[in-house]
Amino acid sequence: MSPPPAALRARILRNHELFRELSPDELDQLIAVARIEEFRAKTPIFHKGAAGESMMAVVTGEVKISAPAADGREIVLAMMTEGEVFGEIALLDGCDRTADATAATNCSLLVVHRRDFLPFLNAHPQVAIRLLRVVCQRLRRTTEQVEDLLFLNLPSRLAKKLLYLSGANEDRVRERAPIIRQSQREIGNLVGLSRESINKQLSRWQKEGLLTLRDGMILLDDVDSLREIAEEV
């Protein structure tokens, strides 16, 4: 894949709240120090404990952010899609990575190194304020995920995660059923359940007409009912 043109890099950065208020000249300064890196599906981007030297934005593909356990299991903290930024904590403190990042699909990433970004940040303090806001949003999301694990029952946790992964938790008119392409094992890692438990619950909901399992995908046929389940405690 050839590197995307500067216009595409600018669009990716401007679509993120960190950079959308930059002037064209300021955006050009940032693009000048950014580079494109390609990753094949299932390959690591960085590991927990590695030196935090860069921030990344997803150009194409999907990236899994996860925390490994000593027994080989993992907790999936987030799935990053096109236009989303990750690794931004390293830009603030320069410390080691706090999680693993893995290419869930073939990925093209826009990478900005800390050594290049810090001078830019010093010249544009408004970006530093928005960066702190993004980090706070990440913390709130993680806190919400922990609360879900502690307080929600299995169907509620799963329904809430399916709505999030499909984007169906957003209020907008849809012409077709929202689709989820993550595997049942990956979804299980997101909600702290085994693949077998996920499969059992999904099969039950398929019989009830809430969703359809097809070719490794999950189609949400009854979003309203899933929302009601997600709100149950």
PDB file of C-alpha atoms in Angstrom:
ATOM      1  CA  MET A   1       0.000   0.000   0.000  1.00  0.00           C
ATOM      2  CA  SER A   2       1.409   3.396  -0.948  1.00  0.00           C
ATOM      3  CA  PRO A   3       1.472   6.095   1.755  1.00  0.00           C
ATOM      4  CA  PRO A   4      -1.700   8.203   1.847  1.00  0.00           C
ATOM      5  CA  PRO A   5      -1.343  11.718   0.482  1.00  0.00           C
ATOM      6  CA  ALA A   6      -0.912  14.696   2.762  1.00  0.00           C
ATOM      7  CA  ALA A   7      -4.576  15.620   2.291  1.00  0.00           C
ATOM      8  CA  LEU A   8      -5.677  12.267   3.698  1.00  0.00           C
ATOM      9  CA  ARG A   9      -3.268  12.535   6.632  1.00  0.00           C
ATOM     10  CA  ALA A  10      -4.645  15.998   7.352  1.00  0.00           C
ATOM     11  CA  ARG A  11      -8.226  14.698   7.264  1.00  0.00           C
ATOM     12  CA  ILE A  12      -7.396  11.886   9.682  1.00  0.00           C
ATOM     13  CA  LEU A  13      -5.813  14.254  12.174  1.00  0.00           C
ATOM     14  CA  ARG A  14      -8.401  17.014  11.774  1.00  0.00           C
ATOM     15  CA  ASN A  15     -11.240  14.545  12.432  1.00  0.00           C
ATOM     16  CA  HIS A  16      -9.786  13.899  15.889  1.00  0.00           C
ATOM     17  CA  GLU A  17     -10.662  16.337  18.653  1.00  0.00           C
ATOM     18  CA  LEU A  18      -6.984  16.830  19.521  1.00  0.00           C
ATOM     19  CA  PHE A  19      -6.209  18.553  16.248  1.00  0.00           C
ATOM     20  CA  ARG A  20      -9.453  19.775  14.677  1.00  0.00           C
ATOM     21  CA  GLU A  21      -8.913  23.382  15.761  1.00  0.00           C
ATOM     22  CA  LEU A  22      -5.400  23.675  14.331  1.00  0.00           C
ATOM     23  CA  SER A  23      -4.799  26.048  11.454  1.00  0.00           C
ATOM     24  CA  PRO A  24      -3.697  24.581   8.093  1.00  0.00           C
ATOM     25  CA  ASP A  25      -0.132  25.735   8.762  1.00  0.00           C
ATOM     26  CA  GLU A  26      -0.084  24.114  12.212  1.00  0.00           C
ATOM     27  CA  LEU A  27      -1.496  20.907  10.785  1.00  0.00           C
ATOM     28  CA  ASP A  28       1.177  20.905   8.082  1.00  0.00           C
ATOM     29  CA  GLN A  29       3.851  21.139  10.807  1.00  0.00           C
ATOM     30  CA  LEU A  30       2.469  18.019  12.475  1.00  0.00           C
ATOM     31  CA  ILE A  31       2.052  16.080   9.222  1.00  0.00           C
ATOM     32  CA  ALA A  32       5.668  16.846   8.335  1.00  0.00           C
ATOM     33  CA  VAL A  33       6.920  14.796  11.305  1.00  0.00           C
ATOM     34  CA  ALA A  34       4.382  11.972  10.952  1.00  0.00           C
ATOM     35  CA  ARG A  35       5.025   8.747   9.076  1.00  0.00           C
ATOM     36  CA  ILE A  36       2.976   5.764   7.922  1.00  0.00           C
ATOM     37  CA  GLU A  37       3.581   2.229   9.247  1.00  0.00           C
ATOM     38  CA  GLU A  38       1.894  -0.945   8.034  1.00  0.00           C
ATOM     39  CA  PHE A  39       0.975  -3.957  10.200  1.00  0.00           C
ATOM     40  CA  ARG A  40      -0.450  -7.315   9.167  1.00  0.00           C
ATOM     41  CA  ALA A  41      -3.407  -8.792  11.030  1.00  0.00           C
ATOM     42  CA  LYS A  42      -2.556 -10.500  14.346  1.00  0.00           C
ATOM     43  CA  THR A  43       0.897  -8.887  14.587  1.00  0.00           C
ATOM     44  CA  PRO A  44       1.896  -6.829  17.653  1.00  0.00           C
ATOM     45  CA  ILE A  45       2.239  -3.059  17.380  1.00  0.00           C
ATOM     46  CA  PHE A  46       3.697  -2.682  20.859  1.00  0.00           C
ATOM     47  CA  HIS A  47       3.706  -4.610  24.129  1.00  0.00           C
ATOM     48  CA  LYS A  48       2.904  -3.562  27.663  1.00  0.00           C
ATOM     49  CA  GLY A  49       6.105  -2.378  29.319  1.00  0.00           C
ATOM     50  CA  ALA A  50       7.750  -1.269  26.068  1.00  0.00           C
ATOM     51  CA  ALA A  51       9.163   2.237  25.871  1.00  0.00           C
ATOM     52  CA  GLY A  52       6.430   4.780  25.142  1.00  0.00           C
ATOM     53  CA  GLU A  53       7.855   6.731  22.253  1.00  0.00           C
ATOM     54  CA  SER A  54       4.951   7.556  19.947  1.00  0.00           C
ATOM     55  CA  MET A  55       1.266   8.242  19.417  1.00  0.00           C
ATOM     56  CA  MET A  56      -0.625   6.534  16.593  1.00  0.00           C
ATOM     57  CA  ALA A  57      -3.769   7.194  14.567  1.00  0.00           C
ATOM     58  CA  VAL A  58      -5.590   4.453  12.658  1.00  0.00           C
ATOM     59  CA  VAL A  59      -5.661   5.224   8.924  1.00  0.00           C
ATOM     60  CA  THR A  60      -7.227   1.909   7.902  1.00  0.00           C
ATOM     61  CA  GLY A  61      -8.024  -1.286   9.788  1.00  0.00           C
ATOM     62  CA  GLU A  62      -8.653  -2.001  13.444  1.00  0.00           C
ATOM     63  CA  VAL A  63      -6.364  -2.188  16.480  1.00  0.00           C
ATOM     64  CA  LYS A  64      -6.970  -4.147  19.684  1.00  0.00           C
ATOM     65  CA  ILE A  65      -5.811  -2.633  22.984  1.00  0.00           C
ATOM     66  CA  SER A  66      -5.522  -5.290  25.692  1.00  0.00           C
ATOM     67  CA  ALA A  67      -3.955  -6.129  29.040  1.00  0.00           C
ATOM     68  CA  PRO A  68      -2.224  -9.547  29.297  1.00  0.00           C
ATOM     69  CA  ALA A  69      -2.527 -11.827  32.319  1.00  0.00           C
ATOM     70  CA  ALA A  70       0.163 -14.140  33.699  1.00  0.00           C
ATOM     71  CA  ASP A  71      -1.826 -17.255  32.688  1.00  0.00           C
ATOM     72  CA  GLY A  72      -1.958 -16.202  29.036  1.00  0.00           C
ATOM     73  CA  ARG A  73      -5.448 -14.727  29.042  1.00  0.00           C
ATOM     74  CA  GLU A  74      -6.156 -11.120  28.183  1.00  0.00           C
ATOM     75  CA  ILE A  75      -8.646  -8.378  28.888  1.00  0.00           C
ATOM     76  CA  VAL A  76      -9.569  -6.336  25.822  1.00  0.00           C
ATOM     77  CA  LEU A  77      -9.727  -2.695  26.847  1.00  0.00           C
ATOM     78  CA  ALA A  78     -10.711  -1.142  23.510  1.00  0.00           C
ATOM     79  CA  MET A  79     -10.959  -1.653  19.768  1.00  0.00           C
ATOM     80  CA  MET A  80      -9.598   1.331  17.848  1.00  0.00           C
ATOM     81  CA  THR A  81     -10.967   2.000  14.350  1.00  0.00           C
ATOM     82  CA  GLU A  82     -10.277   4.450  11.518  1.00  0.00           C
ATOM     83  CA  GLY A  83      -9.590   7.983  12.728  1.00  0.00           C
ATOM     84  CA  GLU A  84      -9.049   7.035  16.376  1.00  0.00           C
ATOM     85  CA  VAL A  85      -5.836   7.840  18.241  1.00  0.00           C
ATOM     86  CA  PHE A  86      -4.061   5.577  20.732  1.00  0.00           C
ATOM     87  CA  GLY A  87      -0.771   5.558  22.614  1.00  0.00           C
ATOM     88  CA  GLU A  88      -1.322   9.189  23.596  1.00  0.00           C
ATOM     89  CA  ILE A  89      -0.401   8.584  27.261  1.00  0.00           C
ATOM     90  CA  ALA A  90       3.199   8.056  26.162  1.00  0.00           C
ATOM     91  CA  LEU A  91       3.233  11.585  24.758  1.00  0.00           C
ATOM     92  CA  LEU A  92       2.457  12.986  28.198  1.00  0.00           C
ATOM     93  CA  ASP A  93       4.848  11.093  30.477  1.00  0.00           C
ATOM     94  CA  GLY A  94       7.270   9.221  28.207  1.00  0.00           C
ATOM     95  CA  CYS A  95       6.887   6.147  30.435  1.00  0.00           C
ATOM     96  CA  ASP A  96       6.398   2.527  29.435  1.00  0.00           C
ATOM     97  CA  ARG A  97       3.290   1.335  27.603  1.00  0.00           C
ATOM     98  CA  THR A  98       0.380   0.454  29.887  1.00  0.00           C
ATOM     99  CA  ALA A  99      -1.187  -2.146  27.552  1.00  0.00           C
ATOM    100  CA  ASP A 100      -0.606  -4.253  24.444  1.00  0.00           C
ATOM    101  CA  ALA A 101      -1.634  -3.009  20.998  1.00  0.00           C
ATOM    102  CA  THR A 102      -2.237  -5.615  18.281  1.00  0.00           C
ATOM    103  CA  ALA A 103      -3.385  -5.305  14.684  1.00  0.00           C
ATOM    104  CA  ALA A 104      -6.823  -6.932  14.672  1.00  0.00           C
ATOM    105  CA  THR A 105      -6.867  -6.595  10.872  1.00  0.00           C
ATOM    106  CA  ASN A 106      -4.339  -5.396   8.309  1.00  0.00           C
ATOM    107  CA  CYS A 107      -3.611  -1.860   9.485  1.00  0.00           C
ATOM    108  CA  SER A 108      -2.119   1.368   8.242  1.00  0.00           C
ATOM    109  CA  LEU A 109      -1.140   3.699  11.093  1.00  0.00           C
ATOM    110  CA  LEU A 110      -0.060   7.329  11.195  1.00  0.00           C
ATOM    111  CA  VAL A 111       2.771   7.545  13.763  1.00  0.00           C
ATOM    112  CA  VAL A 112       4.044  10.666  15.541  1.00  0.00           C
ATOM    113  CA  HIS A 113       7.109  10.271  17.783  1.00  0.00           C
ATOM    114  CA  ARG A 114       7.311  11.964  21.156  1.00  0.00           C
ATOM    115  CA  ARG A 115      10.617  13.666  20.312  1.00  0.00           C
ATOM    116  CA  ASP A 116       8.861  15.419  17.414  1.00  0.00           C
ATOM    117  CA  PHE A 117       5.562  16.020  19.182  1.00  0.00           C
ATOM    118  CA  LEU A 118       6.858  17.691  22.368  1.00  0.00           C
ATOM    119  CA  PRO A 119       8.177  20.822  20.577  1.00  0.00           C
ATOM    120  CA  PHE A 120       4.865  21.031  18.726  1.00  0.00           C
ATOM    121  CA  LEU A 121       2.969  20.663  22.027  1.00  0.00           C
ATOM    122  CA  ASN A 122       5.011  23.433  23.643  1.00  0.00           C
ATOM    123  CA  ALA A 123       4.129  25.731  20.752  1.00  0.00           C
ATOM    124  CA  HIS A 124       0.409  24.810  20.881  1.00  0.00           C
ATOM    125  CA  PRO A 125      -0.714  24.494  24.524  1.00  0.00           C
ATOM    126  CA  GLN A 126      -4.361  24.209  23.493  1.00  0.00           C
ATOM    127  CA  VAL A 127      -3.540  20.758  22.074  1.00  0.00           C
ATOM    128  CA  ALA A 128      -2.132  19.736  25.480  1.00  0.00           C
ATOM    129  CA  ILE A 129      -5.448  20.633  27.122  1.00  0.00           C
ATOM    130  CA  ARG A 130      -7.403  18.550  24.598  1.00  0.00           C
ATOM    131  CA  LEU A 131      -4.930  15.693  25.022  1.00  0.00           C
ATOM    132  CA  LEU A 132      -5.697  15.650  28.744  1.00  0.00           C
ATOM    133  CA  ARG A 133      -9.409  15.509  27.887  1.00  0.00           C
ATOM    134  CA  VAL A 134      -8.868  12.451  25.690  1.00  0.00           C
ATOM    135  CA  VAL A 135      -6.880  10.706  28.434  1.00  0.00           C
ATOM    136  CA  CYS A 136      -9.703  11.425  30.891  1.00  0.00           C
ATOM    137  CA  GLN A 137     -12.205   9.894  28.462  1.00  0.00           C
ATOM    138  CA  ARG A 138     -10.033   6.772  28.273  1.00  0.00           C
ATOM    139  CA  LEU A 139      -9.992   6.574  32.077  1.00  0.00           C
ATOM    140  CA  ARG A 140     -13.758   6.964  32.281  1.00  0.00           C
ATOM    141  CA  ARG A 141     -14.228   4.206  29.701  1.00  0.00           C
ATOM    142  CA  THR A 142     -11.956   1.855  31.654  1.00  0.00           C
ATOM    143  CA  THR A 143     -13.763   2.667  34.909  1.00  0.00           C
ATOM    144  CA  GLU A 144     -17.102   1.964  33.249  1.00  0.00           C
ATOM    145  CA  GLN A 145     -15.795  -1.371  31.963  1.00  0.00           C
ATOM    146  CA  VAL A 146     -14.677  -2.387  35.480  1.00  0.00           C
ATOM    147  CA  GLU A 147     -18.070  -1.384  36.889  1.00  0.00           C
ATOM    148  CA  ASP A 148     -19.825  -3.448  34.219  1.00  0.00           C
ATOM    149  CA  LEU A 149     -17.756  -6.497  35.175  1.00  0.00           C
ATOM    150  CA  LEU A 150     -18.645  -6.033  38.837  1.00  0.00           C
ATOM    151  CA  PHE A 151     -22.296  -5.056  38.700  1.00  0.00           C
ATOM    152  CA  LEU A 152     -23.962  -6.148  35.435  1.00  0.00           C
ATOM    153  CA  ASN A 153     -25.220  -9.662  34.797  1.00  0.00           C
ATOM    154  CA  LEU A 154     -23.989 -11.660  31.802  1.00  0.00           C
ATOM    155  CA  PRO A 155     -26.774 -10.722  29.320  1.00  0.00           C
ATOM    156  CA  SER A 156     -26.568  -7.018  30.220  1.00  0.00           C
ATOM    157  CA  ARG A 157     -22.790  -6.910  29.853  1.00  0.00           C
ATOM    158  CA  LEU A 158     -22.905  -8.708  26.533  1.00  0.00           C
ATOM    159  CA  ALA A 159     -25.787  -6.657  25.109  1.00  0.00           C
ATOM    160  CA  LYS A 160     -24.064  -3.400  26.100  1.00  0.00           C
ATOM    161  CA  LYS A 161     -20.819  -4.478  24.445  1.00  0.00           C
ATOM    162  CA  LEU A 162     -22.567  -5.624  21.250  1.00  0.00           C
ATOM    163  CA  LEU A 163     -24.288  -2.249  20.958  1.00  0.00           C
ATOM    164  CA  TYR A 164     -20.966  -0.468  21.490  1.00  0.00           C
ATOM    165  CA  LEU A 165     -19.031  -2.586  18.993  1.00  0.00           C
ATOM    166  CA  SER A 166     -21.671  -2.134  16.306  1.00  0.00           C
ATOM    167  CA  GLY A 167     -22.129   1.589  16.892  1.00  0.00           C
ATOM    168  CA  ALA A 168     -25.816   0.949  17.579  1.00  0.00           C
ATOM    169  CA  ASN A 169     -25.552   2.802  20.889  1.00  0.00           C
ATOM    170  CA  GLU A 170     -25.465   5.991  18.822  1.00  0.00           C
ATOM    171  CA  ASP A 171     -28.807   7.607  18.033  1.00  0.00           C
ATOM    172  CA  ARG A 172     -29.125   7.632  14.264  1.00  0.00           C
ATOM    173  CA  VAL A 173     -31.372   6.215  11.579  1.00  0.00           C
ATOM    174  CA  ARG A 174     -30.180   2.915  10.084  1.00  0.00           C
ATOM    175  CA  GLU A 175     -31.268   1.209   6.881  1.00  0.00           C
ATOM    176  CA  ARG A 176     -29.838  -2.198   7.828  1.00  0.00           C
ATOM    177  CA  ALA A 177     -28.945  -4.244  10.894  1.00  0.00           C
ATOM    178  CA  PRO A 178     -25.714  -3.164  12.616  1.00  0.00           C
ATOM    179  CA  ILE A 179     -22.904  -5.681  12.064  1.00  0.00           C
ATOM    180  CA  ILE A 180     -20.168  -6.915  14.419  1.00  0.00           C
ATOM    181  CA  ARG A 181     -17.144  -8.656  12.930  1.00  0.00           C
ATOM    182  CA  GLN A 182     -15.200  -9.518  16.100  1.00  0.00           C
ATOM    183  CA  SER A 183     -14.943 -13.217  16.932  1.00  0.00           C
ATOM    184  CA  GLN A 184     -16.845 -14.664  19.869  1.00  0.00           C
ATOM    185  CA  ARG A 185     -13.547 -15.228  21.671  1.00  0.00           C
ATOM    186  CA  GLU A 186     -12.606 -11.565  21.217  1.00  0.00           C
ATOM    187  CA  ILE A 187     -16.020 -10.469  22.498  1.00  0.00           C
ATOM    188  CA  GLY A 188     -15.575 -12.799  25.468  1.00  0.00           C
ATOM    189  CA  ASN A 189     -12.263 -11.124  26.277  1.00  0.00           C
ATOM    190  CA  LEU A 190     -13.978  -7.742  26.165  1.00  0.00           C
ATOM    191  CA  VAL A 191     -16.638  -8.700  28.721  1.00  0.00           C
ATOM    192  CA  GLY A 192     -14.624 -11.164  30.817  1.00  0.00           C
ATOM    193  CA  LEU A 193     -16.459 -14.333  29.729  1.00  0.00           C
ATOM    194  CA  SER A 194     -15.503 -17.572  28.003  1.00  0.00           C
ATOM    195  CA  ARG A 195     -16.203 -18.126  24.315  1.00  0.00           C
ATOM    196  CA  GLU A 196     -18.579 -20.929  25.298  1.00  0.00           C
ATOM    197  CA  SER A 197     -20.649 -18.591  27.490  1.00  0.00           C
ATOM    198  CA  ILE A 198     -20.785 -16.026  24.704  1.00  0.00           C
ATOM    199  CA  ASN A 199     -21.869 -18.615  22.152  1.00  0.00           C
ATOM    200  CA  LYS A 200     -24.610 -19.941  24.428  1.00  0.00           C
ATOM    201  CA  GLN A 201     -26.083 -16.483  25.006  1.00  0.00           C
ATOM    202  CA  LEU A 202     -25.819 -15.437  21.355  1.00  0.00           C
ATOM    203  CA  SER A 203     -27.519 -18.660  20.243  1.00  0.00           C
ATOM    204  CA  ARG A 204     -30.360 -17.996  22.685  1.00  0.00           C
ATOM    205  CA  TRP A 205     -30.819 -14.471  21.352  1.00  0.00           C
ATOM    206  CA  GLN A 206     -30.763 -15.767  17.774  1.00  0.00           C
ATOM    207  CA  LYS A 207     -33.665 -18.103  18.588  1.00  0.00           C
ATOM    208  CA  GLU A 208     -35.505 -15.123  20.085  1.00  0.00           C
ATOM    209  CA  GLY A 209     -34.961 -13.067  16.925  1.00  0.00           C
ATOM    210  CA  LEU A 210     -32.722 -10.434  18.502  1.00  0.00           C
ATOM    211  CA  LEU A 211     -29.732 -11.127  16.256  1.00  0.00           C
ATOM    212  CA  THR A 212     -28.395 -13.339  13.476  1.00  0.00           C
ATOM    213  CA  LEU A 213     -25.116 -15.292  13.452  1.00  0.00           C
ATOM    214  CA  ARG A 214     -23.854 -15.480   9.878  1.00  0.00           C
ATOM    215  CA  ASP A 215     -20.424 -16.228   8.356  1.00  0.00           C
ATOM    216  CA  GLY A 216     -18.533 -15.269  11.493  1.00  0.00           C
ATOM    217  CA  MET A 217     -20.481 -12.008  11.857  1.00  0.00           C
ATOM    218  CA  ILE A 218     -23.228 -10.892  14.242  1.00  0.00           C
ATOM    219  CA  LEU A 219     -26.149  -8.892  12.833  1.00  0.00           C
ATOM    220  CA  LEU A 220     -28.226  -7.013  15.400  1.00  0.00           C
ATOM    221  CA  ASP A 221     -31.834  -7.440  14.264  1.00  0.00           C
ATOM    222  CA  ASP A 222     -33.616  -5.997  17.335  1.00  0.00           C
ATOM    223  CA  VAL A 223     -31.533  -3.115  18.695  1.00  0.00           C
ATOM    224  CA  ASP A 224     -34.340  -1.819  20.945  1.00  0.00           C
ATOM    225  CA  SER A 225     -34.645  -5.136  22.798  1.00  0.00           C
ATOM    226  CA  LEU A 226     -30.878  -5.338  23.218  1.00  0.00           C
ATOM    227  CA  ARG A 227     -30.881  -1.809  24.661  1.00  0.00           C
ATOM    228  CA  GLU A 228     -33.483  -2.857  27.211  1.00  0.00           C
ATOM    229  CA  ILE A 229     -31.354  -5.847  28.199  1.00  0.00           C
ATOM    230  CA  ALA A 230     -28.233  -3.677  28.446  1.00  0.00           C
ATOM    231  CA  GLU A 231     -30.007  -1.421  30.962  1.00  0.00           C
ATOM    232  CA  GLU A 232     -30.972  -4.283  33.275  1.00  0.00           C
ATOM    233  CA  VAL A 233     -28.962  -4.711  36.499  1.00  0.00           C
TER     234      VAL A 233
END
